[in-house]
C-alpha positions as a printed NumPy array, in Angstrom:
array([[113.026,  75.328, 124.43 ],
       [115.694,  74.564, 122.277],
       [119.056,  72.025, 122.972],
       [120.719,  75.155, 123.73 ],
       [118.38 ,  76.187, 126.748],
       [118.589,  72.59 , 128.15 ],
       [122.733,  72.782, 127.934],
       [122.183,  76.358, 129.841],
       [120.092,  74.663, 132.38 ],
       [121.434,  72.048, 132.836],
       [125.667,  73.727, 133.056],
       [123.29 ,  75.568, 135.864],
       [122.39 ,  72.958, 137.712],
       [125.862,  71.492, 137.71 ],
       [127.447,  74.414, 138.664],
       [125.032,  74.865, 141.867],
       [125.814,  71.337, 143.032],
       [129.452,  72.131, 142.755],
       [128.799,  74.778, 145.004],
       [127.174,  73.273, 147.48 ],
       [129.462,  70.208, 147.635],
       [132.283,  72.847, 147.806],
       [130.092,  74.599, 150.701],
       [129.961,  71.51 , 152.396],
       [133.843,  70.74 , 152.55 ],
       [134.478,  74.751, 153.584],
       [132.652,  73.993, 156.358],
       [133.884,  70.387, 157.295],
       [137.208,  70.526, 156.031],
       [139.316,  69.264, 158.37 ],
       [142.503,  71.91 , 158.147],
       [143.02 ,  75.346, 156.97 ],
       [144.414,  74.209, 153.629],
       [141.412,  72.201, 152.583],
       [139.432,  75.583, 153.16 ],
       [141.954,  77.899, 151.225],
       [141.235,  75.268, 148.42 ],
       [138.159,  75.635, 148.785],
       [137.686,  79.399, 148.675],
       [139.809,  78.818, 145.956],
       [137.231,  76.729, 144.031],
       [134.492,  78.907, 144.658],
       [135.546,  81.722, 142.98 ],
       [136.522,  79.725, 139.902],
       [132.715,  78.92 , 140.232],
       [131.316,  82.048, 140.398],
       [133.017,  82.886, 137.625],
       [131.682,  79.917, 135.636],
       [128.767,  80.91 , 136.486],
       [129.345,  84.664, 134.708],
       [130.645,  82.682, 131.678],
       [127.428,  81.011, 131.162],
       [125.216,  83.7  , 131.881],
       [127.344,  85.67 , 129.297],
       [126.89 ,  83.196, 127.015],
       [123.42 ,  82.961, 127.784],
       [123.063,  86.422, 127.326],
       [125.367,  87.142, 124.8  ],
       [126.46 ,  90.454, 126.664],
       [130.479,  90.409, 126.345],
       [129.848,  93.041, 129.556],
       [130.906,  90.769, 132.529],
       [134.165,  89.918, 130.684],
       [135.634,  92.716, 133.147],
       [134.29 ,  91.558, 135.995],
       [135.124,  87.56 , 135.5  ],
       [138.883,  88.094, 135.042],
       [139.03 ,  90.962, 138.34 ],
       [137.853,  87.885, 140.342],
       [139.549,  85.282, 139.122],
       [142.433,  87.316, 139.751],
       [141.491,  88.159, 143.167],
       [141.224,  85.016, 144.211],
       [144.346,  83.869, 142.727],
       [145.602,  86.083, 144.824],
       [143.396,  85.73 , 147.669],
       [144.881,  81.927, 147.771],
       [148.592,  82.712, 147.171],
       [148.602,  84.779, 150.307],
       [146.171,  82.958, 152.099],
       [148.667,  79.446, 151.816],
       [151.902,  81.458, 152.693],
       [149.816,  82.955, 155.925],
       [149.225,  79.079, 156.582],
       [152.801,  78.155, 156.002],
       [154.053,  80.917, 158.16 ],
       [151.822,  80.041, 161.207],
       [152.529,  76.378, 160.803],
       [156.554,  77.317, 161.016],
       [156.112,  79.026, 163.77 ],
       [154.62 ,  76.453, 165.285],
       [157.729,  74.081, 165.1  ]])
């Protein structure tokens, strides 16, 4: 294995743990915004994780694919936070 393959691996392993700690704090956050965040942050992951497989690969394939997400949930959290701001203003 080269230096390469251990960078690969390890990015990898980082990026799983940063999944699962984001997991975690979907699940326990304690208010709607802390889980928009967090939906937030896991697409930003997944598409870290199509970077390095594309650079892993070297197949400029997924490009597509990594910028339709991260737009999606760009926009998936702008109107997820102004659905939260509504409902709490309607609350008051």
């Amino acid at each position: 294995m080269t230096i390469l393959d251990h960078a690969y691996t390890a990015a990898f392993v980082m990026l799983g743990l940063a999944v699962l700690f984001t997991l975690y704090r979907l699940v326990r956050g304690p208010s709607v915004l802390d889980r928009i965040v967090c939906l937030n942050a896991l697409s930003v992951l997944l598409v870290s994780f199509i970077a390095v497989e594309v650079a892993l690969r070297g197949d400029t394939a997924y490009i597509g694919l990594m910028v339709a997400i991260a737009l999606l949930g760009f926009v998936g959290t702008i109107t997820a936070t102004r659905f939260a701001e509504r409902r709490a203003h309607d609350r008051d």
